[in-house]
Structure formats: structure tokens, C-alpha cells
Amino acid sequence: MNMVNTSEQLLDIDSIRKDFPILHREINGKPLVYFDNAATSQTPRQVIDCIVDYYENKNANIHRGVHSLSQIATDAYESAREKVRAHFNAKHGHEIIMTSGTTHSINLVANGYASILKPEDEILVSAMEHHSNIVPWQMLCQKTGSKLKVIPMSEKGELVMEAYKDLLNEHTKLVFVNHVSNALGTINPIKEIIDLAHQVNAKVLIDGAQSAPHLKADVQALDVDYYTVSAHKICGPTGVGMLYGKEELLNMLPPYQGGGEMIDEVTFEETTYAGLPHKFEAGTPNISGGIAFGAALDYMNAIGFDTIAAYEMQLLIYATEEIEKIDGVRIYGTTPEHKTAVLSFNIEGLHPYDIGTLLDKMGIAVRTGHHCAQPIMDFYKIPGTVRASFSFYNSKAEIDSFITALKKAKSMLL
């Protein structure tokens, strides 16, 4: 893993791609071109080796044993928590709750507010959310009688901030927005969103699943109340992620699940709960996944997020310029300067599923459909889009292969 030292901070792609074993396989007899990074990223050898090393040398339950192997596993797991804390600049390690991913993290917070919200309260969610940042809040409103209101979006795929300001009032208790739209790649102005919400004493949860591979969020600088991430979006394993929450807010919430690890003392008359973070970490966690989460952050930080962002922006601009040369293409979402490396598009007269199926036959992996963001598709009055999402291990040569395959698919379907 080396970097070419140029003014443009270009990456040594050949060296980086050697770290990813899956990138060297074929699909349907063609070299794999993996452009489904917004769904899940690929995993470098360094992270894979970390998982293997755990099962070969450290496999034991954590926090519960006096024997050496348990202590070794515990130290590795807690070291990973510290890496997560440092990466997102949380003030305390116990503000990092290890979860199974963003969906788990959001549901944990939603469950906590079920005993706090009242019928007169309002919560705001943006029109461009993933279903995992919509459905839990609808369920919360069903339980509490609170009202769910929607921050609208524009034709450009951006939130209408004036409408957001109008929605905020003394009844607003919670605001939920993604840092980056998974369907469009739009980077939302979350610092402004957070600051405006705090003016009416509302708390803010930011879904960082799509931003984490591209941007390095500083939770203290943002002054965000809750922030969620999934490791599999940032070169880590599936089934693990984190919830950041301010200490006082996490202490306010009740436990999400009962069981081992999250208790202080248990009797048949009464149970008292452990302090943070264990209060929210019932049962045996994904130990190997948590340790590998830390290794994934090590890997990406060694490359550097500024370098990653600059390189991915070059890929996005190049891909945008090339795809716009194809007649009938419509790109959904804002201009490249205000988005991450995502191209969500359709070709006039063609169904996205048909395009994606033919691209797969040519070795090109893209995502088609509504991307768990049906309200966005309803807004544009379309069944779905083709989404090509790029990562730092992709190349311009792969984009050329994608454009060639897309032209061929179009000619076969029309």
C-alpha cells in the first residue's frame, strides 16, 4: 500500500488493489469491476488476516475471564474501541457503543426515546433517508403518539434548508438526517442542521453509514448528539458498527436489551445496570468483527482520508463526464462538488433492472432498484435507478470498462 507523491495526491492503485484479493477474480468470465461500494466495501488482506489471527490466536470471550486468553481478547477488543473513538474524536471511549451496525444503532436510540417522547412532541426526518432511518422513527411515533414531519428535498437532490428552518419549533425533540445520501451521494450540511436544531433544544442523530468511507467526521466539532456507522462500509467486516452518543444522553436512555454483560447486580427482586458502554452491549459481541473494525480504520487512515476523497472525486468527475456523453442518460443528485463518489442514473426507455442484469453479464457490479430509499424514487416518479458507487481501489480503466459495457447494454435493449 503506497502512495504516489504528486501534487494531486494520486494513489498507487496497482499497489492498493493487491491488498484486495476479491478484485482479482472473474465474474461471468470477465474481470470483476466492483462498483457497488455504497452497499458494502471490499475487504483488504490486512483486515482478513486480522480476523483469521483472532480465531487462531485470541479466540475467547471478553470481559468475563481471568485467564490469559480472555484478557488478550479483551485488550484487543477494547483497543479497537479506542481506535474508533480516536477516529471520530469522541471525548470518551465509553461514548462508543459497539453494535451490529447502523440499523442496530438507530433502533437502540429509537427504543430509548419510547419512554421519553409525548404526544405533543414532533420529530423531523429528511426526505432522502435510508429506510433504516425512517421506519424506526415511524414505529416510535406509533408507540408515543408523537408526530413525524419530513424535511423536503429539491429536484437537485438537496435538502430544502428554508423548509427545515420553518419546521423547527418548541415541539421539535429529535432530528434525523443522513450525512450522505446512499441513493444520490448528496453531502448534507449537517453542521448547519445540528446547530439549528440545538437552537430549539432538539437532539440530532446523524446516519454516517455513507459518509464514513469518504469523510472523517469529528463528532465533537460537529457537536452532534448521536452518530452511527457500519464497519462494512469502510473496509471492515459485516455485522459490526458503532453508535456514538454524548455521555449525558446515553446515560439518560434505558438499556435496549437485557442479558449478560449489561448488568451490575441481579437478584429476583431487582436488577441494576452496568455503566457505559456495557449498559448497551448485552451478550457476547462480534469480537472478531470489532477487532477487525479497528484494523480497517488503521488501513484507511494509513492511506489518508483527504487523499481518498481527492482521488474519489477525480473518479466521480471522470465518470460523470463520460456517462453524460451517452444519449438518454439522466443523473439524479447534485453536482460532483457536493456529493461523494456515487452516480445514480437511468437511461430513457430502459428499466434499471435490465441494465444492471446485462452489466453483470459483462462483469460489472452495480446496484439497481430503490436502494432502500423508496421516498426518493417516489419524489422523482421512477421505479429505481442504476447506482454506480466508487471507492479508492477503483480505477479510471474500470470506469472505461463500465462505460463500454453500458453502451453495449443500451444497444442490446433498445
CSV table of C-alpha atoms in Angstrom, one decimal:
chain,number,residue,atom,x,y,z
A,1,MET,CA,0.0,0.0,0.0
A,2,ASN,CA,1.9,3.0,-1.3
A,3,MET,CA,1.0,6.5,-2.4
A,4,VAL,CA,2.5,8.4,-5.4
A,5,ASN,CA,3.7,11.7,-4.1
A,6,THR,CA,2.3,14.2,-6.6
A,7,SER,CA,0.6,17.5,-6.2
A,8,GLU,CA,-2.7,15.7,-7.0
A,9,GLN,CA,-2.1,13.1,-4.3
A,10,LEU,CA,-2.9,10.3,-6.6
A,11,LEU,CA,-2.9,6.8,-5.2
A,12,ASP,CA,-0.7,3.9,-6.3
A,13,ILE,CA,-3.8,1.9,-7.4
A,14,ASP,CA,-1.9,-1.2,-8.5
A,15,SER,CA,-0.3,-1.5,-5.1
A,16,ILE,CA,-3.6,-0.9,-3.3
A,17,ARG,CA,-5.5,-3.3,-5.4
A,18,LYS,CA,-3.1,-6.0,-4.5
A,19,ASP,CA,-4.4,-5.7,-0.9
A,20,PHE,CA,-7.9,-6.8,-2.0
A,21,PRO,CA,-8.0,-10.5,-3.1
A,22,ILE,CA,-11.6,-10.3,-4.5
A,23,LEU,CA,-10.7,-7.7,-7.0
A,24,HIS,CA,-8.6,-10.2,-8.9
A,25,ARG,CA,-11.4,-12.7,-9.6
A,26,GLU,CA,-13.7,-13.0,-12.6
A,27,ILE,CA,-17.5,-12.8,-12.8
A,28,ASN,CA,-19.2,-14.5,-15.8
A,29,GLY,CA,-15.8,-14.9,-17.4
A,30,LYS,CA,-14.9,-11.2,-17.2
A,31,PRO,CA,-12.6,-9.3,-14.8
A,32,LEU,CA,-14.7,-8.1,-11.9
A,33,VAL,CA,-15.4,-4.4,-11.9
A,34,TYR,CA,-16.9,-3.7,-8.5
A,35,PHE,CA,-19.0,-0.5,-8.4
A,36,ASP,CA,-21.4,-1.4,-5.6
A,37,ASN,CA,-19.3,0.1,-2.8
A,38,ALA,CA,-22.2,2.1,-1.3
A,39,ALA,CA,-23.8,-1.2,-0.5
A,40,THR,CA,-20.7,-2.7,1.0
A,41,SER,CA,-17.0,-2.1,0.5
A,42,GLN,CA,-14.4,-4.8,-0.2
A,43,THR,CA,-12.1,-6.1,2.5
A,44,PRO,CA,-8.3,-5.8,2.3
A,45,ARG,CA,-6.0,-8.7,3.2
A,46,GLN,CA,-4.8,-6.8,6.3
A,47,VAL,CA,-8.4,-6.9,7.7
A,48,ILE,CA,-9.0,-10.5,6.6
A,49,ASP,CA,-5.7,-11.5,8.3
A,50,CYS,CA,-6.8,-9.8,11.5
A,51,ILE,CA,-10.0,-11.9,11.6
A,52,VAL,CA,-8.0,-15.1,11.0
A,53,ASP,CA,-5.5,-14.1,13.7
A,54,TYR,CA,-8.2,-13.7,16.2
A,55,TYR,CA,-9.6,-17.2,15.7
A,56,GLU,CA,-6.2,-18.8,15.5
A,57,ASN,CA,-4.6,-16.9,18.4
A,58,LYS,CA,-7.0,-14.9,20.5
A,59,ASN,CA,-10.4,-16.7,20.5
A,60,ALA,CA,-12.0,-16.3,23.9
A,61,ASN,CA,-15.0,-14.4,25.5
A,62,ILE,CA,-14.2,-10.9,26.7
A,63,HIS,CA,-14.7,-9.0,29.9
A,64,ARG,CA,-15.5,-12.2,31.8
A,65,GLY,CA,-12.4,-14.3,32.3
A,66,VAL,CA,-9.3,-14.1,34.5
A,67,HIS,CA,-7.4,-16.4,32.2
A,68,SER,CA,-4.8,-15.0,29.9
A,69,LEU,CA,-6.6,-15.7,26.6
A,70,SER,CA,-9.7,-13.9,27.7
A,71,GLN,CA,-7.6,-10.9,28.8
A,72,ILE,CA,-5.7,-10.9,25.5
A,73,ALA,CA,-9.1,-10.9,23.6
A,74,THR,CA,-10.5,-8.2,25.8
A,75,ASP,CA,-7.4,-6.0,25.3
A,76,ALA,CA,-7.7,-6.4,21.5
A,77,TYR,CA,-11.4,-5.6,21.6
A,78,GLU,CA,-11.1,-2.5,23.8
A,79,SER,CA,-8.1,-1.3,21.7
A,80,ALA,CA,-10.4,-1.4,18.7
A,81,ARG,CA,-12.9,0.7,20.6
A,82,GLU,CA,-10.2,3.2,21.3
A,83,LYS,CA,-9.3,3.3,17.6
A,84,VAL,CA,-13.0,4.1,16.8
A,85,ARG,CA,-13.1,6.8,19.5
A,86,ALA,CA,-9.9,8.4,18.2
A,87,HIS,CA,-11.0,8.2,14.5
A,88,PHE,CA,-14.3,10.0,15.2
A,89,ASN,CA,-12.8,12.2,18.0
A,90,ALA,CA,-15.3,11.2,20.7
A,91,LYS,CA,-14.4,12.7,24.1
A,92,HIS,CA,-14.6,9.4,26.0
A,93,GLY,CA,-14.2,5.7,25.0
A,94,HIS,CA,-17.5,4.9,26.8
A,95,GLU,CA,-19.4,7.1,24.4
A,96,ILE,CA,-18.7,4.5,21.7
A,97,ILE,CA,-21.2,1.7,21.8
A,98,MET,CA,-20.3,-1.3,19.7
A,99,THR,CA,-23.3,-2.5,17.8
A,100,SER,CA,-24.1,-4.8,14.8
A,101,GLY,CA,-24.3,-1.8,12.5
A,102,THR,CA,-26.1,1.4,11.7
A,103,THR,CA,-29.6,-0.2,11.8
A,104,HIS,CA,-29.0,-1.6,15.3
A,105,SER,CA,-27.6,1.8,16.4
A,106,ILE,CA,-30.6,3.7,15.2
A,107,ASN,CA,-33.1,1.3,16.7
A,108,LEU,CA,-31.2,1.5,20.0
A,109,VAL,CA,-31.8,5.2,20.2
A,110,ALA,CA,-35.4,5.0,19.0
A,111,ASN,CA,-36.1,2.4,21.7
A,112,GLY,CA,-34.7,4.7,24.3
A,113,TYR,CA,-37.0,7.6,23.4
A,114,ALA,CA,-40.1,5.5,23.6
A,115,SER,CA,-40.4,6.3,27.3
A,116,ILE,CA,-39.4,10.0,26.8
A,117,LEU,CA,-41.5,11.4,24.0
A,118,LYS,CA,-45.0,12.7,24.4
A,119,PRO,CA,-48.0,13.0,22.0
A,120,GLU,CA,-47.4,16.7,21.6
A,121,ASP,CA,-43.7,16.2,20.5
A,122,GLU,CA,-42.5,16.3,16.9
A,123,ILE,CA,-39.6,14.6,15.3
A,124,LEU,CA,-38.1,15.5,11.9
A,125,VAL,CA,-36.6,13.2,9.3
A,126,SER,CA,-35.3,14.1,5.9
A,127,ALA,CA,-36.9,13.1,2.6
A,128,MET,CA,-33.7,11.4,1.5
A,129,GLU,CA,-33.2,8.8,4.3
A,130,HIS,CA,-32.5,5.2,4.0
A,131,HIS,CA,-35.4,3.1,5.3
A,132,SER,CA,-33.3,2.3,8.4
A,133,ASN,CA,-33.5,5.9,9.3
A,134,ILE,CA,-37.3,6.2,8.6
A,135,VAL,CA,-39.0,3.0,9.8
A,136,PRO,CA,-37.7,3.1,13.5
A,137,TRP,CA,-39.0,6.6,13.9
A,138,GLN,CA,-42.4,5.7,12.4
A,139,MET,CA,-42.5,2.8,15.0
A,140,LEU,CA,-41.5,5.3,17.7
A,141,CYS,CA,-44.3,7.6,16.7
A,142,GLN,CA,-46.8,4.8,16.8
A,143,LYS,CA,-45.8,4.0,20.4
A,144,THR,CA,-45.7,7.6,21.7
A,145,GLY,CA,-48.3,9.4,19.6
A,146,SER,CA,-45.6,11.9,18.5
A,147,LYS,CA,-45.7,13.4,15.0
A,148,LEU,CA,-43.3,12.6,12.3
A,149,LYS,CA,-42.6,15.5,9.9
A,150,VAL,CA,-40.4,15.4,6.7
A,151,ILE,CA,-37.7,17.8,5.6
A,152,PRO,CA,-38.3,18.1,1.8
A,153,MET,CA,-35.7,17.8,-0.9
A,154,SER,CA,-35.3,19.6,-4.2
A,155,GLU,CA,-35.1,18.4,-7.7
A,156,LYS,CA,-31.3,18.7,-7.5
A,157,GLY,CA,-31.3,16.1,-4.7
A,158,GLU,CA,-30.6,18.6,-1.9
A,159,LEU,CA,-32.5,19.3,1.3
A,160,VAL,CA,-34.6,22.4,1.3
A,161,MET,CA,-33.0,24.2,4.2
A,162,GLU,CA,-35.5,27.1,4.4
A,163,ALA,CA,-38.3,24.5,4.8
A,164,TYR,CA,-36.2,22.8,7.5
A,165,LYS,CA,-35.9,26.1,9.4
A,166,ASP,CA,-39.7,26.5,9.2
A,167,LEU,CA,-40.4,23.0,10.6
A,168,LEU,CA,-38.3,23.6,13.7
A,169,ASN,CA,-40.2,24.8,16.7
A,170,GLU,CA,-40.5,24.3,20.5
A,171,HIS,CA,-42.2,20.9,20.0
A,172,THR,CA,-39.3,19.5,17.9
A,173,LYS,CA,-37.4,17.0,20.1
A,174,LEU,CA,-35.4,14.9,17.6
A,175,VAL,CA,-34.0,15.4,14.1
A,176,PHE,CA,-32.7,12.6,11.9
A,177,VAL,CA,-30.6,13.1,8.8
A,178,ASN,CA,-28.0,11.1,6.9
A,179,HIS,CA,-24.6,12.7,6.5
A,180,VAL,CA,-24.5,11.4,2.9
A,181,SER,CA,-27.5,10.0,0.8
A,182,ASN,CA,-27.0,6.4,-0.1
A,183,ALA,CA,-29.2,6.7,-3.2
A,184,LEU,CA,-27.8,10.0,-4.5
A,185,GLY,CA,-24.4,10.7,-2.9
A,186,THR,CA,-25.5,14.1,-1.7
A,187,ILE,CA,-23.5,15.5,1.2
A,188,ASN,CA,-25.9,17.2,3.6
A,189,PRO,CA,-25.0,20.3,5.5
A,190,ILE,CA,-25.1,18.5,8.8
A,191,LYS,CA,-23.3,21.1,10.9
A,192,GLU,CA,-25.9,23.7,10.0
A,193,ILE,CA,-28.7,21.2,10.6
A,194,ILE,CA,-27.3,20.3,14.0
A,195,ASP,CA,-26.8,24.0,15.1
A,196,LEU,CA,-30.3,25.0,14.0
A,197,ALA,CA,-31.8,22.0,15.9
A,198,HIS,CA,-29.9,22.9,19.0
A,199,GLN,CA,-31.4,26.4,18.9
A,200,VAL,CA,-34.8,24.8,19.8
A,201,ASN,CA,-33.2,22.2,22.2
A,202,ALA,CA,-33.8,19.3,19.8
A,203,LYS,CA,-31.3,16.4,19.7
A,204,VAL,CA,-29.8,15.2,16.4
A,205,LEU,CA,-28.9,11.7,15.1
A,206,ILE,CA,-26.8,11.6,12.0
A,207,ASP,CA,-26.6,8.4,10.0
A,208,GLY,CA,-23.0,8.3,9.0
A,209,ALA,CA,-23.0,4.9,7.2
A,210,GLN,CA,-22.4,6.5,3.7
A,211,SER,CA,-20.1,9.3,4.8
A,212,ALA,CA,-17.7,7.2,6.7
A,213,PRO,CA,-15.9,5.7,3.7
A,214,HIS,CA,-15.2,9.2,2.2
A,215,LEU,CA,-15.2,11.7,5.1
A,216,LYS,CA,-13.7,11.7,8.5
A,217,ALA,CA,-16.4,13.1,10.9
A,218,ASP,CA,-15.3,14.9,14.1
A,219,VAL,CA,-18.2,14.4,16.5
A,220,GLN,CA,-17.0,17.0,18.9
A,221,ALA,CA,-16.5,19.6,16.3
A,222,LEU,CA,-20.0,18.8,14.8
A,223,ASP,CA,-21.5,18.9,18.3
A,224,VAL,CA,-23.7,16.0,17.2
A,225,ASP,CA,-25.7,14.2,19.8
A,226,TYR,CA,-25.7,10.7,18.1
A,227,TYR,CA,-23.7,9.4,15.1
A,228,THR,CA,-23.9,6.0,13.6
A,229,VAL,CA,-21.6,3.9,11.4
A,230,SER,CA,-21.3,0.4,9.9
A,231,ALA,CA,-17.9,-1.2,9.6
A,232,HIS,CA,-18.6,-3.0,6.3
A,233,LYS,CA,-18.9,0.4,4.5
A,234,ILE,CA,-15.2,1.2,5.4
A,235,CYS,CA,-13.3,-1.9,4.5
A,236,GLY,CA,-14.4,-3.8,7.7
A,237,PRO,CA,-16.5,-6.9,8.3
A,238,THR,CA,-20.2,-7.1,8.2
A,239,GLY,CA,-22.2,-7.4,11.4
A,240,VAL,CA,-20.4,-4.7,13.4
A,241,GLY,CA,-20.7,-0.9,13.7
A,242,MET,CA,-20.9,1.8,16.3
A,243,LEU,CA,-23.2,4.3,17.9
A,244,TYR,CA,-21.6,7.4,19.3
A,245,GLY,CA,-23.6,9.3,21.8
A,246,LYS,CA,-22.9,12.2,24.2
A,247,GLU,CA,-22.3,10.7,27.6
A,248,GLU,CA,-25.2,12.5,29.3
A,249,LEU,CA,-27.6,11.4,26.6
A,250,LEU,CA,-26.6,7.8,26.7
A,251,ASN,CA,-26.9,7.8,30.5
A,252,MET,CA,-30.4,9.2,30.0
A,253,LEU,CA,-31.6,6.3,27.8
A,254,PRO,CA,-32.7,3.0,29.2
A,255,PRO,CA,-31.0,-0.3,28.2
A,256,TYR,CA,-32.0,-1.7,24.8
A,257,GLN,CA,-31.6,-5.4,25.5
A,258,GLY,CA,-31.3,-7.3,28.7
A,259,GLY,CA,-28.8,-10.1,29.4
A,260,GLY,CA,-25.2,-10.8,30.4
A,261,GLU,CA,-22.6,-8.0,30.4
A,262,MET,CA,-25.1,-5.1,30.7
A,263,ILE,CA,-25.8,-5.7,34.4
A,264,ASP,CA,-24.3,-4.5,37.6
A,265,GLU,CA,-26.1,-6.8,40.1
A,266,VAL,CA,-29.0,-9.2,39.5
A,267,THR,CA,-31.5,-10.5,42.1
A,268,PHE,CA,-35.0,-11.7,41.7
A,269,GLU,CA,-36.2,-8.6,43.4
A,270,GLU,CA,-34.2,-6.1,41.4
A,271,THR,CA,-31.5,-5.7,38.7
A,272,THR,CA,-29.2,-2.8,38.4
A,273,TYR,CA,-27.4,-2.0,35.2
A,274,ALA,CA,-23.8,-1.5,34.3
A,275,GLY,CA,-22.4,1.8,33.3
A,276,LEU,CA,-21.4,2.9,29.8
A,277,PRO,CA,-20.7,1.4,27.4
A,278,HIS,CA,-21.7,-2.0,28.7
A,279,LYS,CA,-25.2,-0.9,29.5
A,280,PHE,CA,-26.0,-1.2,25.8
A,281,GLU,CA,-23.8,-4.2,25.0
A,282,ALA,CA,-25.8,-7.2,26.2
A,283,GLY,CA,-24.4,-10.6,25.4
A,284,THR,CA,-21.3,-11.8,23.7
A,285,PRO,CA,-20.4,-9.3,20.9
A,286,ASN,CA,-19.0,-9.8,17.5
A,287,ILE,CA,-15.5,-9.9,19.0
A,288,SER,CA,-13.5,-10.7,15.8
A,289,GLY,CA,-15.6,-8.1,13.9
A,290,GLY,CA,-14.9,-5.4,16.5
A,291,ILE,CA,-11.2,-6.0,16.4
A,292,ALA,CA,-11.3,-6.1,12.6
A,293,PHE,CA,-13.2,-2.8,12.6
A,294,GLY,CA,-10.2,-1.2,14.3
A,295,ALA,CA,-7.9,-2.8,11.7
A,296,ALA,CA,-10.0,-1.4,8.9
A,297,LEU,CA,-9.7,2.1,10.3
A,298,ASP,CA,-5.9,1.6,10.6
A,299,TYR,CA,-5.8,0.7,7.0
A,300,MET,CA,-7.8,3.6,5.7
A,301,ASN,CA,-6.1,6.1,7.9
A,302,ALA,CA,-2.7,4.9,6.6
A,303,ILE,CA,-3.8,6.0,3.2
A,304,GLY,CA,-5.4,9.2,4.5
A,305,PHE,CA,-9.0,10.4,4.1
A,306,ASP,CA,-8.0,13.6,2.4
A,307,THR,CA,-6.1,11.6,-0.2
A,308,ILE,CA,-9.0,9.2,-0.6
A,309,ALA,CA,-11.5,12.0,-1.0
A,310,ALA,CA,-9.4,13.8,-3.6
A,311,TYR,CA,-8.9,10.6,-5.6
A,312,GLU,CA,-12.5,9.5,-5.5
A,313,MET,CA,-13.6,13.0,-6.6
A,314,GLN,CA,-11.4,12.5,-9.7
A,315,LEU,CA,-13.1,9.2,-10.4
A,316,LEU,CA,-16.5,10.8,-10.0
A,317,ILE,CA,-15.8,13.7,-12.3
A,318,TYR,CA,-14.4,11.4,-14.9
A,319,ALA,CA,-17.3,9.0,-14.7
A,320,THR,CA,-19.8,11.8,-14.8
A,321,GLU,CA,-18.2,13.4,-17.9
A,322,GLU,CA,-18.1,10.0,-19.7
A,323,ILE,CA,-21.7,8.9,-18.9
A,324,GLU,CA,-23.1,12.3,-19.9
A,325,LYS,CA,-21.9,11.5,-23.4
A,326,ILE,CA,-24.4,8.7,-23.7
A,327,ASP,CA,-27.8,9.8,-25.1
A,328,GLY,CA,-30.8,9.4,-22.9
A,329,VAL,CA,-28.9,9.3,-19.6
A,330,ARG,CA,-30.3,11.2,-16.6
A,331,ILE,CA,-28.2,11.5,-13.4
A,332,TYR,CA,-30.1,12.0,-10.2
A,333,GLY,CA,-28.5,14.1,-7.5
A,334,THR,CA,-26.4,17.2,-7.2
A,335,THR,CA,-23.2,18.2,-8.9
A,336,PRO,CA,-20.0,16.4,-8.2
A,337,GLU,CA,-18.7,19.1,-5.9
A,338,HIS,CA,-21.5,18.5,-3.4
A,339,LYS,CA,-21.5,14.7,-3.4
A,340,THR,CA,-19.5,11.6,-2.7
A,341,ALA,CA,-18.4,9.1,-5.4
A,342,VAL,CA,-21.9,7.9,-6.4
A,343,LEU,CA,-23.6,8.0,-9.8
A,344,SER,CA,-27.3,7.3,-9.6
A,345,PHE,CA,-28.8,7.3,-13.1
A,346,ASN,CA,-31.3,6.0,-15.6
A,347,ILE,CA,-31.4,5.6,-19.4
A,348,GLU,CA,-34.5,6.8,-21.1
A,349,GLY,CA,-36.8,4.0,-22.1
A,350,LEU,CA,-34.9,1.3,-20.1
A,351,HIS,CA,-35.6,-0.3,-16.7
A,352,PRO,CA,-32.7,-0.1,-14.3
A,353,TYR,CA,-33.0,-3.8,-13.5
A,354,ASP,CA,-32.5,-4.8,-17.1
A,355,ILE,CA,-29.4,-2.5,-17.3
A,356,GLY,CA,-27.9,-4.0,-14.1
A,357,THR,CA,-28.5,-7.6,-15.3
A,358,LEU,CA,-26.7,-7.0,-18.6
A,359,LEU,CA,-23.8,-5.2,-16.9
A,360,ASP,CA,-23.4,-8.2,-14.5
A,361,LYS,CA,-23.1,-10.5,-17.6
A,362,MET,CA,-20.1,-8.3,-18.5
A,363,GLY,CA,-18.5,-8.5,-15.1
A,364,ILE,CA,-19.7,-5.0,-13.9
A,365,ALA,CA,-21.3,-5.0,-10.4
A,366,VAL,CA,-23.7,-2.1,-9.8
A,367,ARG,CA,-26.8,-1.8,-7.6
A,368,THR,CA,-30.3,-1.4,-9.2
A,369,GLY,CA,-33.6,-0.6,-7.6
A,370,HIS,CA,-34.8,1.8,-4.9
A,371,HIS,CA,-31.7,1.4,-2.7
A,372,CYS,CA,-33.8,1.2,0.5
A,373,ALA,CA,-34.8,4.8,-0.2
A,374,GLN,CA,-38.3,4.5,-1.8
A,375,PRO,CA,-39.4,8.1,-0.9
A,376,ILE,CA,-36.6,9.4,-3.1
A,377,MET,CA,-37.8,7.3,-6.0
A,378,ASP,CA,-41.3,8.4,-5.4
A,379,PHE,CA,-40.2,12.0,-5.5
A,380,TYR,CA,-38.6,11.5,-8.9
A,381,LYS,CA,-41.6,9.3,-10.0
A,382,ILE,CA,-39.3,6.4,-11.0
A,383,PRO,CA,-39.1,2.8,-10.0
A,384,GLY,CA,-35.5,3.0,-9.2
A,385,THR,CA,-32.0,3.8,-10.6
A,386,VAL,CA,-28.8,2.2,-11.6
A,387,ARG,CA,-26.2,3.2,-9.0
A,388,ALA,CA,-22.5,3.0,-9.6
A,389,SER,CA,-20.5,3.8,-6.5
A,390,PHE,CA,-16.7,4.2,-6.5
A,391,SER,CA,-14.0,3.6,-3.9
A,392,PHE,CA,-10.3,4.4,-3.6
A,393,TYR,CA,-9.4,1.0,-5.0
A,394,ASN,CA,-11.3,1.6,-8.3
A,395,SER,CA,-9.6,3.0,-11.4
A,396,LYS,CA,-10.3,5.1,-14.4
A,397,ALA,CA,-9.7,1.9,-16.5
A,398,GLU,CA,-12.6,0.3,-14.7
A,399,ILE,CA,-14.8,3.3,-15.5
A,400,ASP,CA,-13.8,2.9,-19.1
A,401,SER,CA,-14.9,-0.8,-19.0
A,402,PHE,CA,-18.2,0.3,-17.3
A,403,ILE,CA,-19.0,2.9,-19.9
A,404,THR,CA,-18.2,0.5,-22.8
A,405,ALA,CA,-20.4,-2.2,-21.1
A,406,LEU,CA,-23.2,0.4,-20.5
A,407,LYS,CA,-23.2,1.4,-24.2
A,408,LYS,CA,-23.4,-2.2,-25.2
A,409,ALA,CA,-26.2,-2.9,-22.8
A,410,LYS,CA,-28.1,0.1,-24.1
A,411,SER,CA,-27.7,-1.1,-27.7
A,412,MET,CA,-28.9,-4.6,-26.8
A,413,LEU,CA,-32.0,-3.3,-25.0
A,414,LEU,CA,-33.2,-0.6,-27.4
